[in-house]
DNA sequence: CTGTTAGCGCTTTCAC
DNA sequence: GTGAAAGCGCTAACAG
């Protein structure tokens, strides 16, 4: 049976108020302070955050709604968000949406019940209505990684379109003309990167036949099927841009199974650098996201809202990326 | 301002007790039930789990203490643990120990303060004393993946030693004699796998010179440095067993940088199958862990303890693994 | 089946 | 600087 503040009271003979004051960093006579500390050690007292939360209406907990916890990208983000939160004395209640909008919707209510002080969302859905209950409950929200078309929330993301556009120049300047794309169309990031791709092609005066435009889900299967389709085309592309980690993985699987080799048979440009891409041959050209900065900025923004330090309208922060140069692109 | 049970009371004219009963699935007159439901919808009422938890002394939340949230292995485990918990109406409060015993120790107190109903631990430390406060607080614990030498807790893990022993036969039967190992020595799994390796070698009548025994941390750097060391040996091994995902990654990085190729120059056997190992050439022989079963079993055990359904002493459950056959082993 | 009441562990006025 | 008392939102007896 864990001890409570009452036990400390019995032990020290002091009143609840004094002990509470001590617990919250208030001024207490040195001798009383000593008594209390002794009692705490003796009794192994640990504040009951539940009870505290009930009266302060603060749980010091931030909810994290993540589209899929198994994605390595999520792992990195979660790590950095967690670190930033820890530094500020907050914990995180992570809920995994499993890439499913239904689950995501339910998880929202769960977080509200848990009275989290704020929520960081890496959404599955593309529209913001699933967050209405949160808004109604007056809980601050920060979107991370993926923006919401109709959203009115703070958002931290990368410059998806520009990053893609820039990376595409690697292909273009090496004289590739027949460039295909495999992108997810379900979420914001996939669509933006697709747009960046198309802009780069347009500005380079290059055509993109519809059969070169493979749209799918954010999944390994999508990448695999997409690449397989591209590889069997009579007029096969010489290069392919893949819009995220999972798609890149699936696409490479397809290339392997087909007995082809990059960059000899096909050049590759991917998104979401993960160390593992460095251990394979060829090393793939990859757009790297600043996961640490993303996590930190999201936390910073959220805490500002939680503490009511800003009344400004929702802001959008788009961070730049860097390019990991590999050897997966052949010069034609 | 979120509405409370009192608002429902005002709205319906019923008493708190009746509403509470409804909320907890008790019998209520159909007409009252209708009234309450109307009020809940109208007022967007959502139970305050904090207040509920204070009186029931149950938070319906399980703490997860994970050695590192960025590891892909953790991601899989977390996913399955989360799913299993969800099905039972529990949420998870994940804390990332960042492979640091100090952080882990602090996180323990955090979870106690949060009054989680139970804790699933994938520990960093090898000794169990950091869990003493949890035991004192009467919170049930289940260890997952890694056992603790001096522990008295339920534990779900795999048959590390046997799995390694079995996988090693792939190397042995292909006539490899000079086999090295890179294993972490900090945690249980690394040590057990190391032992399995040594046993397999001994039973095959093979010697393992000390310079073939590379012990390090559970990290990419460890794998990289270890492999680099092995590759520069005058008497280079023909095959290497790597005890986990991160080490395997680092080791392959070293092979790549050295301009060598597996299996031609060196044969490889790894641990922790991840899809990405299938996308590279060669595909690496890998021991696969049953992450789903591990997560589910851990949750099952923990909930049994939480619900007081068993008074048995701590049990240890060791699940079997499977072997993913690749083409990273050359026959000599 | 419904209402009244007490109280979970803590913080927070407000006197002293 | 300290103590007494009220109350956060809910559940759990216990009467009715």
PDB file of C-alpha atoms (C1' of nucleotides) in Angstrom, chain B residues 15 17-18 21 27-29 32 57, chain C residues 1-9:
ATOM      1  CA  UNK B  15     -28.746  11.725  -9.228  1.00  0.00           C
ATOM      2  CA  UNK B  17     -25.342   7.656  -8.444  1.00  0.00           C
ATOM      3  CA  UNK B  18     -27.691   6.743 -11.268  1.00  0.00           C
ATOM      4  CA  UNK B  21     -24.207   3.444 -12.580  1.00  0.00           C
ATOM      5  CA  UNK B  27     -29.083  -1.309 -14.834  1.00  0.00           C
ATOM      6  CA  UNK B  28     -31.000   1.881 -15.374  1.00  0.00           C
ATOM      7  CA  UNK B  29     -34.608   2.421 -16.450  1.00  0.00           C
ATOM      8  CA  UNK B  32     -33.505   7.367 -17.752  1.00  0.00           C
ATOM      9  CA  UNK B  57      -7.399   3.028  -7.693  1.00  0.00           C
TER      10      UNK B  57
ATOM     11  C1'  DC C   1     -33.899   1.104  -9.541  1.00  0.00           C
ATOM     12  C1'  DT C   2     -32.610   5.612  -7.471  1.00  0.00           C
ATOM     13  C1'  DG C   3     -30.772   9.094  -4.214  1.00  0.00           C
ATOM     14  C1'  DT C   4     -27.757  10.569  -0.282  1.00  0.00           C
ATOM     15  C1'  DT C   5     -23.448  10.644   1.567  1.00  0.00           C
ATOM     16  C1'  DA C   6     -18.712   9.993   2.266  1.00  0.00           C
ATOM     17  C1'  DG C   7     -14.267  10.014   0.589  1.00  0.00           C
ATOM     18  C1'  DC C   8     -10.166   8.792  -2.912  1.00  0.00           C
ATOM     19  C1'  DG C   9      -5.126  12.147  -2.349  1.00  0.00           C
TER      20       DG C   9
END
